[in-house]
PDB file of N, CA and C in Angstrom:
ATOM      1  N   UNK A   1       1.413 -13.334  -5.845  1.00 87.00           N
ATOM      2  CA  UNK A   1       0.094 -12.146  -5.244  1.00 87.00           C
ATOM      3  C   UNK A   1      -0.372 -11.163  -6.290  1.00 87.00           C
ATOM      4  N   UNK A   2      -1.399 -11.296  -5.776  1.00 90.00           N
ATOM      5  CA  UNK A   2      -2.269 -10.799  -6.497  1.00 90.00           C
ATOM      6  C   UNK A   2      -2.501  -9.452  -5.724  1.00 90.00           C
ATOM      7  N   UNK A   3      -2.630  -7.927  -7.569  1.00 95.00           N
ATOM      8  CA  UNK A   3      -2.710  -6.882  -6.925  1.00 95.00           C
ATOM      9  C   UNK A   3      -3.577  -6.291  -7.779  1.00 95.00           C
ATOM     10  N   UNK A   4      -4.223  -5.272  -6.764  1.00 96.00           N
ATOM     11  CA  UNK A   4      -5.048  -4.783  -7.588  1.00 96.00           C
ATOM     12  C   UNK A   4      -5.340  -3.564  -7.140  1.00 96.00           C
ATOM     13  N   UNK A   5      -5.801  -2.598  -8.053  1.00 96.00           N
ATOM     14  CA  UNK A   5      -5.238  -1.064  -8.100  1.00 96.00           C
ATOM     15  C   UNK A   5      -6.626  -0.349  -8.851  1.00 96.00           C
ATOM     16  N   UNK A   6      -7.012   0.613  -7.914  1.00 96.00           N
ATOM     17  CA  UNK A   6      -8.154   1.149  -8.101  1.00 96.00           C
ATOM     18  C   UNK A   6      -8.202   2.476  -7.958  1.00 96.00           C
ATOM     19  N   UNK A   7      -8.324   3.590  -9.029  1.00 95.00           N
ATOM     20  CA  UNK A   7      -8.536   4.883  -8.653  1.00 95.00           C
ATOM     21  C   UNK A   7      -9.852   5.402  -8.586  1.00 95.00           C
ATOM     22  N   UNK A   8      -9.482   6.309  -7.776  1.00 92.00           N
ATOM     23  CA  UNK A   8     -11.088   7.286  -7.154  1.00 92.00           C
ATOM     24  C   UNK A   8     -10.908   8.555  -7.733  1.00 92.00           C
ATOM     25  N   UNK A   9     -11.975   9.258  -8.555  1.00 85.00           N
ATOM     26  CA  UNK A   9     -12.489  10.454  -9.028  1.00 85.00           C
ATOM     27  C   UNK A   9     -11.074  10.807  -9.688  1.00 85.00           C
ATOM     28  N   UNK A  10     -10.418  10.111 -10.259  1.00 90.00           N
ATOM     29  CA  UNK A  10      -9.344  10.399 -11.902  1.00 90.00           C
ATOM     30  C   UNK A  10      -9.026   9.141 -12.419  1.00 90.00           C
ATOM     31  N   UNK A  11      -8.069   9.392 -13.463  1.00 92.00           N
ATOM     32  CA  UNK A  11      -8.147   8.315 -14.370  1.00 92.00           C
ATOM     33  C   UNK A  11      -6.323   8.040 -14.554  1.00 92.00           C
ATOM     34  N   UNK A  12      -6.055   7.136 -13.764  1.00 94.00           N
ATOM     35  CA  UNK A  12      -4.415   7.368 -12.830  1.00 94.00           C
ATOM     36  C   UNK A  12      -3.785   6.308 -14.576  1.00 94.00           C
ATOM     37  N   UNK A  13      -2.605   7.142 -14.589  1.00 95.00           N
ATOM     38  CA  UNK A  13      -1.362   6.796 -15.665  1.00 95.00           C
ATOM     39  C   UNK A  13      -1.263   5.851 -15.159  1.00 95.00           C
ATOM     40  N   UNK A  14      -0.333   5.148 -16.749  1.00 96.00           N
ATOM     41  CA  UNK A  14       0.603   3.949 -16.846  1.00 96.00           C
ATOM     42  C   UNK A  14       1.702   4.245 -15.899  1.00 96.00           C
ATOM     43  N   UNK A  15       2.112   5.039 -16.024  1.00 97.00           N
ATOM     44  CA  UNK A  15       3.135   5.753 -15.283  1.00 97.00           C
ATOM     45  C   UNK A  15       3.099   5.742 -13.714  1.00 97.00           C
ATOM     46  N   UNK A  16       1.804   5.996 -13.480  1.00 97.00           N
ATOM     47  CA  UNK A  16       1.390   5.920 -11.838  1.00 97.00           C
ATOM     48  C   UNK A  16       1.209   4.176 -11.689  1.00 97.00           C
ATOM     49  N   UNK A  17       0.805   3.849 -12.009  1.00 97.00           N
ATOM     50  CA  UNK A  17       0.159   2.311 -12.203  1.00 97.00           C
ATOM     51  C   UNK A  17       1.446   1.316 -12.249  1.00 97.00           C
ATOM     52  N   UNK A  18       2.447   1.861 -12.988  1.00 97.00           N
ATOM     53  CA  UNK A  18       3.432   0.898 -12.715  1.00 97.00           C
ATOM     54  C   UNK A  18       4.349   1.070 -11.377  1.00 97.00           C
ATOM     55  N   UNK A  19       4.251   2.398 -11.721  1.00 98.00           N
ATOM     56  CA  UNK A  19       4.978   3.037  -9.924  1.00 98.00           C
ATOM     57  C   UNK A  19       5.038   2.009  -8.694  1.00 98.00           C
ATOM     58  N   UNK A  20       2.823   1.845  -8.551  1.00 98.00           N
ATOM     59  CA  UNK A  20       2.350   1.419  -7.661  1.00 98.00           C
ATOM     60  C   UNK A  20       2.663   0.201  -7.780  1.00 98.00           C
ATOM     61  N   UNK A  21       3.083  -0.985  -8.600  1.00 97.00           N
ATOM     62  CA  UNK A  21       3.123  -2.174  -9.112  1.00 97.00           C
ATOM     63  C   UNK A  21       4.328  -1.989  -8.583  1.00 97.00           C
ATOM     64  N   UNK A  22       5.455  -1.708  -8.852  1.00 97.00           N
ATOM     65  CA  UNK A  22       7.055  -1.796  -8.475  1.00 97.00           C
ATOM     66  C   UNK A  22       6.882  -1.565  -6.734  1.00 97.00           C
ATOM     67  N   UNK A  23       6.128  -0.158  -6.682  1.00 97.00           N
ATOM     68  CA  UNK A  23       6.815   0.064  -4.757  1.00 97.00           C
ATOM     69  C   UNK A  23       5.906  -1.335  -3.865  1.00 97.00           C
ATOM     70  N   UNK A  24       4.827  -1.779  -4.326  1.00 97.00           N
ATOM     71  CA  UNK A  24       3.883  -3.138  -4.416  1.00 97.00           C
ATOM     72  C   UNK A  24       5.147  -3.886  -3.811  1.00 97.00           C
ATOM     73  N   UNK A  25       4.982  -4.457  -5.111  1.00 96.00           N
ATOM     74  CA  UNK A  25       5.631  -5.827  -5.631  1.00 96.00           C
ATOM     75  C   UNK A  25       7.336  -5.704  -3.980  1.00 96.00           C
ATOM     76  N   UNK A  26       7.451  -4.557  -3.525  1.00 96.00           N
ATOM     77  CA  UNK A  26       8.484  -4.814  -2.859  1.00 96.00           C
ATOM     78  C   UNK A  26       8.255  -5.447  -1.667  1.00 96.00           C
ATOM     79  N   UNK A  27       6.896  -5.319  -0.847  1.00 97.00           N
ATOM     80  CA  UNK A  27       6.711  -5.761   0.152  1.00 97.00           C
ATOM     81  C   UNK A  27       6.884  -6.894   0.432  1.00 97.00           C
ATOM     82  N   UNK A  28       6.781  -7.846  -0.653  1.00 95.00           N
ATOM     83  CA  UNK A  28       7.270  -9.627  -0.217  1.00 95.00           C
ATOM     84  C   UNK A  28       8.788  -9.716  -0.078  1.00 95.00           C
ATOM     85  N   UNK A  29       9.396  -8.519  -0.461  1.00 95.00           N
ATOM     86  CA  UNK A  29      11.107  -9.250   0.046  1.00 95.00           C
ATOM     87  C   UNK A  29      10.239  -8.795   2.255  1.00 95.00           C
ATOM     88  N   UNK A  30       9.939  -8.344   2.819  1.00 95.00           N
ATOM     89  CA  UNK A  30       9.527  -8.057   3.802  1.00 95.00           C
ATOM     90  C   UNK A  30       8.598  -9.116   4.325  1.00 95.00           C
ATOM     91  N   UNK A  31       7.748  -9.591   3.367  1.00 94.00           N
ATOM     92  CA  UNK A  31       6.573 -10.942   3.852  1.00 94.00           C
ATOM     93  C   UNK A  31       6.398 -11.903   3.031  1.00 94.00           C
ATOM     94  N   UNK A  32       7.055 -12.865   2.489  1.00 93.00           N
ATOM     95  CA  UNK A  32       6.624 -14.024   1.474  1.00 93.00           C
ATOM     96  C   UNK A  32       4.956 -14.507   0.643  1.00 93.00           C
ATOM     97  N   UNK A  33       4.275 -14.098   2.215  1.00 94.00           N
ATOM     98  CA  UNK A  33       3.268 -15.149   1.991  1.00 94.00           C
ATOM     99  C   UNK A  33       2.171 -14.245   2.002  1.00 94.00           C
ATOM    100  N   UNK A  34       2.242 -13.245   1.449  1.00 96.00           N
ATOM    101  CA  UNK A  34       1.760 -12.091   0.898  1.00 96.00           C
ATOM    102  C   UNK A  34       0.689 -12.612  -0.171  1.00 96.00           C
ATOM    103  N   UNK A  35      -0.460 -12.811   0.149  1.00 96.00           N
ATOM    104  CA  UNK A  35      -1.860 -12.928  -0.430  1.00 96.00           C
ATOM    105  C   UNK A  35      -2.485 -12.206  -1.514  1.00 96.00           C
ATOM    106  N   UNK A  36      -2.907 -10.879  -0.681  1.00 97.00           N
ATOM    107  CA  UNK A  36      -3.150 -10.416  -1.742  1.00 97.00           C
ATOM    108  C   UNK A  36      -3.122  -8.674  -1.778  1.00 97.00           C
ATOM    109  N   UNK A  37      -2.770  -8.130  -2.930  1.00 98.00           N
ATOM    110  CA  UNK A  37      -2.588  -6.346  -2.190  1.00 98.00           C
ATOM    111  C   UNK A  37      -3.626  -5.622  -2.453  1.00 98.00           C
ATOM    112  N   UNK A  38      -4.405  -4.774  -2.174  1.00 98.00           N
ATOM    113  CA  UNK A  38      -5.579  -4.236  -2.682  1.00 98.00           C
ATOM    114  C   UNK A  38      -4.529  -2.121  -2.541  1.00 98.00           C
ATOM    115  N   UNK A  39      -5.295  -1.742  -3.582  1.00 98.00           N
ATOM    116  CA  UNK A  39      -4.348  -0.534  -3.530  1.00 98.00           C
ATOM    117  C   UNK A  39      -5.666   0.637  -3.766  1.00 98.00           C
ATOM    118  N   UNK A  40      -6.004   1.606  -3.160  1.00 98.00           N
ATOM    119  CA  UNK A  40      -7.121   2.338  -3.542  1.00 98.00           C
ATOM    120  C   UNK A  40      -5.967   3.841  -3.637  1.00 98.00           C
ATOM    121  N   UNK A  41      -5.782   4.304  -4.602  1.00 98.00           N
ATOM    122  CA  UNK A  41      -6.093   6.161  -4.972  1.00 98.00           C
ATOM    123  C   UNK A  41      -6.871   6.671  -4.697  1.00 98.00           C
ATOM    124  N   UNK A  42      -7.003   8.038  -4.579  1.00 95.00           N
ATOM    125  CA  UNK A  42      -8.357   8.896  -4.375  1.00 95.00           C
ATOM    126  C   UNK A  42      -7.648  10.365  -4.597  1.00 95.00           C
ATOM    127  N   UNK A  43      -8.827  10.544  -4.495  1.00 93.00           N
ATOM    128  CA  UNK A  43      -8.416  12.452  -4.945  1.00 93.00           C
ATOM    129  C   UNK A  43      -9.379  12.977  -3.675  1.00 93.00           C
ATOM    130  N   UNK A  44      -9.142  13.503  -2.429  1.00 88.00           N
ATOM    131  CA  UNK A  44      -9.390  13.746  -1.995  1.00 88.00           C
ATOM    132  C   UNK A  44      -9.453  15.572  -1.722  1.00 88.00           C
ATOM    133  N   UNK A  45     -10.416  16.189  -1.233  1.00 77.00           N
ATOM    134  CA  UNK A  45     -10.471  17.442  -1.365  1.00 77.00           C
ATOM    135  C   UNK A  45      -9.467  18.256  -2.070  1.00 77.00           C
ATOM    136  N   UNK A  46      -9.826  18.254  -3.255  1.00 70.00           N
ATOM    137  CA  UNK A  46      -9.849  19.226  -4.960  1.00 70.00           C
ATOM    138  C   UNK A  46      -8.884  20.434  -4.652  1.00 70.00           C
ATOM    139  N   UNK A  47      -9.146  21.203  -3.346  1.00 69.00           N
ATOM    140  CA  UNK A  47      -8.620  22.517  -3.274  1.00 69.00           C
ATOM    141  C   UNK A  47      -7.633  22.712  -2.877  1.00 69.00           C
ATOM    142  N   UNK A  48      -7.279  20.981  -1.741  1.00 79.00           N
ATOM    143  CA  UNK A  48      -6.207  21.725  -0.645  1.00 79.00           C
ATOM    144  C   UNK A  48      -4.764  20.637  -1.475  1.00 79.00           C
ATOM    145  N   UNK A  49      -3.887  21.278  -0.977  1.00 80.00           N
ATOM    146  CA  UNK A  49      -2.709  20.780  -1.757  1.00 80.00           C
ATOM    147  C   UNK A  49      -2.468  19.233  -1.303  1.00 80.00           C
ATOM    148  N   UNK A  50      -2.761  18.567   0.157  1.00 91.00           N
ATOM    149  CA  UNK A  50      -2.684  17.525   0.137  1.00 91.00           C
ATOM    150  C   UNK A  50      -4.458  17.222  -0.110  1.00 91.00           C
ATOM    151  N   UNK A  51      -3.983  16.138  -1.178  1.00 93.00           N
ATOM    152  CA  UNK A  51      -5.126  15.704  -1.854  1.00 93.00           C
ATOM    153  C   UNK A  51      -5.430  14.468  -2.177  1.00 93.00           C
ATOM    154  N   UNK A  52      -3.945  13.844  -2.586  1.00 95.00           N
ATOM    155  CA  UNK A  52      -3.507  12.873  -3.091  1.00 95.00           C
ATOM    156  C   UNK A  52      -3.670  11.659  -2.085  1.00 95.00           C
ATOM    157  N   UNK A  53      -4.164  10.186  -1.994  1.00 96.00           N
ATOM    158  CA  UNK A  53      -4.368   9.880  -0.883  1.00 96.00           C
ATOM    159  C   UNK A  53      -4.374   8.108  -1.581  1.00 96.00           C
ATOM    160  N   UNK A  54      -3.502   7.558  -0.681  1.00 98.00           N
ATOM    161  CA  UNK A  54      -3.186   5.828  -0.788  1.00 98.00           C
ATOM    162  C   UNK A  54      -3.780   5.088  -0.126  1.00 98.00           C
ATOM    163  N   UNK A  55      -4.323   4.035  -0.161  1.00 98.00           N
ATOM    164  CA  UNK A  55      -4.872   3.623   0.658  1.00 98.00           C
ATOM    165  C   UNK A  55      -4.365   2.283   0.543  1.00 98.00           C
ATOM    166  N   UNK A  56      -3.652   1.367   1.203  1.00 98.00           N
ATOM    167  CA  UNK A  56      -2.924   0.020   0.856  1.00 98.00           C
ATOM    168  C   UNK A  56      -3.612  -1.231   1.864  1.00 98.00           C
ATOM    169  N   UNK A  57      -4.343  -2.581   1.399  1.00 98.00           N
ATOM    170  CA  UNK A  57      -4.577  -3.109   1.891  1.00 98.00           C
ATOM    171  C   UNK A  57      -3.579  -4.618   1.920  1.00 98.00           C
ATOM    172  N   UNK A  58      -3.192  -4.847   2.532  1.00 98.00           N
ATOM    173  CA  UNK A  58      -2.194  -6.532   2.131  1.00 98.00           C
ATOM    174  C   UNK A  58      -2.641  -7.444   3.288  1.00 98.00           C
ATOM    175  N   UNK A  59      -3.507  -8.083   2.465  1.00 97.00           N
ATOM    176  CA  UNK A  59      -3.875  -9.730   3.267  1.00 97.00           C
ATOM    177  C   UNK A  59      -2.475 -10.660   2.888  1.00 97.00           C
ATOM    178  N   UNK A  60      -2.229 -10.847   4.405  1.00 96.00           N
ATOM    179  CA  UNK A  60      -1.493 -12.215   4.935  1.00 96.00           C
ATOM    180  C   UNK A  60      -2.544 -13.074   5.528  1.00 96.00           C
ATOM    181  N   UNK A  61      -2.321 -14.731   5.507  1.00 94.00           N
ATOM    182  CA  UNK A  61      -2.885 -15.835   6.504  1.00 94.00           C
ATOM    183  C   UNK A  61      -3.365 -15.471   7.171  1.00 94.00           C
ATOM    184  N   UNK A  62      -4.303 -15.406   7.589  1.00 92.00           N
ATOM    185  CA  UNK A  62      -4.950 -14.637   9.089  1.00 92.00           C
ATOM    186  C   UNK A  62      -5.001 -13.494   9.227  1.00 92.00           C
ATOM    187  N   UNK A  63      -4.927 -12.335   8.499  1.00 95.00           N
ATOM    188  CA  UNK A  63      -4.911 -10.957   9.015  1.00 95.00           C
ATOM    189  C   UNK A  63      -4.649 -10.378   7.880  1.00 95.00           C
ATOM    190  N   UNK A  64      -5.278  -9.164   8.121  1.00 97.00           N
ATOM    191  CA  UNK A  64      -5.068  -7.751   6.873  1.00 97.00           C
ATOM    192  C   UNK A  64      -4.575  -6.528   7.338  1.00 97.00           C
ATOM    193  N   UNK A  65      -3.431  -6.423   6.852  1.00 97.00           N
ATOM    194  CA  UNK A  65      -2.877  -5.148   7.089  1.00 97.00           C
ATOM    195  C   UNK A  65      -3.404  -4.123   6.458  1.00 97.00           C
ATOM    196  N   UNK A  66      -3.379  -2.726   7.648  1.00 98.00           N
ATOM    197  CA  UNK A  66      -4.156  -1.405   6.364  1.00 98.00           C
ATOM    198  C   UNK A  66      -3.523  -0.458   6.827  1.00 98.00           C
ATOM    199  N   UNK A  67      -2.887   0.379   5.190  1.00 98.00           N
ATOM    200  CA  UNK A  67      -1.624   1.976   5.820  1.00 98.00           C
ATOM    201  C   UNK A  67      -3.412   3.144   4.951  1.00 98.00           C
ATOM    202  N   UNK A  68      -3.052   3.962   5.540  1.00 98.00           N
ATOM    203  CA  UNK A  68      -3.873   4.734   4.635  1.00 98.00           C
ATOM    204  C   UNK A  68      -2.596   6.237   4.366  1.00 98.00           C
ATOM    205  N   UNK A  69      -2.648   7.099   3.273  1.00 97.00           N
ATOM    206  CA  UNK A  69      -1.086   8.432   3.645  1.00 97.00           C
ATOM    207  C   UNK A  69      -1.894   9.362   2.990  1.00 97.00           C
ATOM    208  N   UNK A  70      -2.243  10.510   2.898  1.00 95.00           N
ATOM    209  CA  UNK A  70      -2.244  11.339   2.154  1.00 95.00           C
ATOM    210  C   UNK A  70      -0.847  12.787   2.013  1.00 95.00           C
ATOM    211  N   UNK A  71      -0.978  12.570   1.003  1.00 96.00           N
ATOM    212  CA  UNK A  71       0.728  13.861   0.586  1.00 96.00           C
ATOM    213  C   UNK A  71       0.305  14.707  -0.007  1.00 96.00           C
ATOM    214  N   UNK A  72       1.274  15.611  -0.787  1.00 94.00           N
ATOM    215  CA  UNK A  72       1.058  16.017  -2.173  1.00 94.00           C
ATOM    216  C   UNK A  72       0.502  15.627  -3.789  1.00 94.00           C
ATOM    217  N   UNK A  73       1.597  14.319  -3.306  1.00 95.00           N
ATOM    218  CA  UNK A  73       1.836  13.627  -5.022  1.00 95.00           C
ATOM    219  C   UNK A  73       1.278  12.002  -4.532  1.00 95.00           C
ATOM    220  N   UNK A  74       0.511  11.364  -5.562  1.00 97.00           N
ATOM    221  CA  UNK A  74       0.686   9.262  -4.992  1.00 97.00           C
ATOM    222  C   UNK A  74       1.772   8.785  -4.958  1.00 97.00           C
ATOM    223  N   UNK A  75       2.868   9.429  -5.917  1.00 97.00           N
ATOM    224  CA  UNK A  75       3.701   8.536  -5.402  1.00 97.00           C
ATOM    225  C   UNK A  75       4.509   8.808  -4.153  1.00 97.00           C
ATOM    226  N   UNK A  76       4.737  10.047  -3.108  1.00 98.00           N
ATOM    227  CA  UNK A  76       4.428  10.101  -1.742  1.00 98.00           C
ATOM    228  C   UNK A  76       4.143   9.376  -0.951  1.00 98.00           C
ATOM    229  N   UNK A  77       2.657   9.447  -1.142  1.00 98.00           N
ATOM    230  CA  UNK A  77       1.543   8.723  -0.321  1.00 98.00           C
ATOM    231  C   UNK A  77       1.894   7.143  -0.502  1.00 98.00           C
ATOM    232  N   UNK A  78       2.250   6.629  -1.777  1.00 98.00           N
ATOM    233  CA  UNK A  78       2.224   5.032  -1.845  1.00 98.00           C
ATOM    234  C   UNK A  78       3.841   4.719  -1.042  1.00 98.00           C
ATOM    235  N   UNK A  79       4.671   5.666  -1.449  1.00 98.00           N
ATOM    236  CA  UNK A  79       5.901   5.334  -0.865  1.00 98.00           C
ATOM    237  C   UNK A  79       5.763   5.138   0.906  1.00 98.00           C
ATOM    238  N   UNK A  80       5.533   6.278   1.215  1.00 98.00           N
ATOM    239  CA  UNK A  80       4.720   5.913   3.024  1.00 98.00           C
ATOM    240  C   UNK A  80       3.778   5.428   3.413  1.00 98.00           C
ATOM    241  N   UNK A  81       3.019   4.848   2.392  1.00 98.00           N
ATOM    242  CA  UNK A  81       2.299   3.403   3.147  1.00 98.00           C
ATOM    243  C   UNK A  81       3.110   2.259   2.932  1.00 98.00           C
ATOM    244  N   UNK A  82       3.779   2.061   2.287  1.00 98.00           N
ATOM    245  CA  UNK A  82       4.670   0.969   1.713  1.00 98.00           C
ATOM    246  C   UNK A  82       5.543   1.031   3.082  1.00 98.00           C
ATOM    247  N   UNK A  83       6.465   2.033   2.764  1.00 98.00           N
ATOM    248  CA  UNK A  83       6.793   1.915   4.077  1.00 98.00           C
ATOM    249  C   UNK A  83       6.629   1.734   5.644  1.00 98.00           C
ATOM    250  N   UNK A  84       4.788   1.972   5.989  1.00 98.00           N
ATOM    251  CA  UNK A  84       4.255   1.663   6.693  1.00 98.00           C
ATOM    252  C   UNK A  84       4.045   0.384   7.169  1.00 98.00           C
ATOM    253  N   UNK A  85       4.098  -0.444   5.923  1.00 98.00           N
ATOM    254  CA  UNK A  85       3.469  -1.635   5.704  1.00 98.00           C
ATOM    255  C   UNK A  85       4.493  -2.120   6.083  1.00 98.00           C
ATOM    256  N   UNK A  86       5.916  -2.214   5.875  1.00 97.00           N
ATOM    257  CA  UNK A  86       6.849  -2.831   5.483  1.00 97.00           C
ATOM    258  C   UNK A  86       7.305  -3.440   7.578  1.00 97.00           C
ATOM    259  N   UNK A  87       7.492  -2.002   8.019  1.00 97.00           N
ATOM    260  CA  UNK A  87       6.792  -2.294  10.072  1.00 97.00           C
ATOM    261  C   UNK A  87       5.888  -2.919  10.285  1.00 97.00           C
ATOM    262  N   UNK A  88       4.962  -3.073   9.297  1.00 97.00           N
ATOM    263  CA  UNK A  88       3.633  -3.732  10.086  1.00 97.00           C
ATOM    264  C   UNK A  88       3.715  -5.178  10.192  1.00 97.00           C
ATOM    265  N   UNK A  89       3.930  -5.373   8.761  1.00 97.00           N
ATOM    266  CA  UNK A  89       5.014  -6.902   8.531  1.00 97.00           C
ATOM    267  C   UNK A  89       5.721  -6.869   8.612  1.00 97.00           C
ATOM    268  N   UNK A  90       6.639  -6.915   9.126  1.00 96.00           N
ATOM    269  CA  UNK A  90       7.799  -7.337   9.863  1.00 96.00           C
ATOM    270  C   UNK A  90       7.456  -7.148  11.859  1.00 96.00           C
ATOM    271  N   UNK A  91       6.554  -6.554  11.918  1.00 95.00           N
ATOM    272  CA  UNK A  91       5.995  -6.847  13.604  1.00 95.00           C
ATOM    273  C   UNK A  91       4.688  -7.776  13.410  1.00 95.00           C
ATOM    274  N   UNK A  92       4.617  -8.679  12.091  1.00 95.00           N
ATOM    275  CA  UNK A  92       3.530  -9.439  12.190  1.00 95.00           C
ATOM    276  C   UNK A  92       4.271 -10.907  11.939  1.00 95.00           C
ATOM    277  N   UNK A  93       5.376 -10.685  11.660  1.00 93.00           N
ATOM    278  CA  UNK A  93       5.811 -11.766  10.792  1.00 93.00           C
ATOM    279  C   UNK A  93       6.610 -12.174  12.500  1.00 93.00           C
ATOM    280  N   UNK A  94       7.322 -11.100  13.446  1.00 93.00           N
ATOM    281  CA  UNK A  94       7.929 -11.779  14.140  1.00 93.00           C
ATOM    282  C   UNK A  94       7.207 -12.139  15.386  1.00 93.00           C
ATOM    283  N   UNK A  95       5.995 -11.940  15.551  1.00 90.00           N
ATOM    284  CA  UNK A  95       4.953 -12.481  15.831  1.00 90.00           C
ATOM    285  C   UNK A  95       4.323 -13.828  15.642  1.00 90.00           C
ATOM    286  N   UNK A  96       4.126 -14.284  14.010  1.00 87.00           N
ATOM    287  CA  UNK A  96       4.058 -15.054  13.952  1.00 87.00           C
ATOM    288  C   UNK A  96       5.237 -16.228  14.627  1.00 87.00           C
ATOM    289  N   UNK A  97       6.523 -16.287  14.285  1.00 86.00           N
ATOM    290  CA  UNK A  97       7.561 -16.582  14.518  1.00 86.00           C
ATOM    291  C   UNK A  97       7.442 -17.185  16.476  1.00 86.00           C
ATOM    292  N   UNK A  98       6.840 -16.142  16.737  1.00 83.00           N
ATOM    293  CA  UNK A  98       6.869 -16.400  18.424  1.00 83.00           C
ATOM    294  C   UNK A  98       5.717 -17.702  18.914  1.00 83.00           C
ATOM    295  N   UNK A  99       4.816 -17.572  17.734  1.00 71.00           N
ATOM    296  CA  UNK A  99       3.893 -19.367  17.648  1.00 71.00           C
ATOM    297  C   UNK A  99       4.095 -20.416  17.271  1.00 71.00           C
TER     298      UNK A  99
END
């Protein structure tokens, strides 16, 4: 599984990149045939508290699933996005089984 992480409007720390990698890798437990994961970390509206946005696109055979979450921290945004993607991947897997 190829993972691409892009940080926009800031420089991501090694610690943050390692956290994102670890969280995203757990998606493979939900769905083994993930081809590619693209993570976009962005600082939005710098004056507000909720300004850490994580967008995660997961490419699976025949489809791309996408979730975007905005929270106080990138870790929280990534956590919520990964949880939402697990739900989407489970539904996608069930749909595939029926065909």
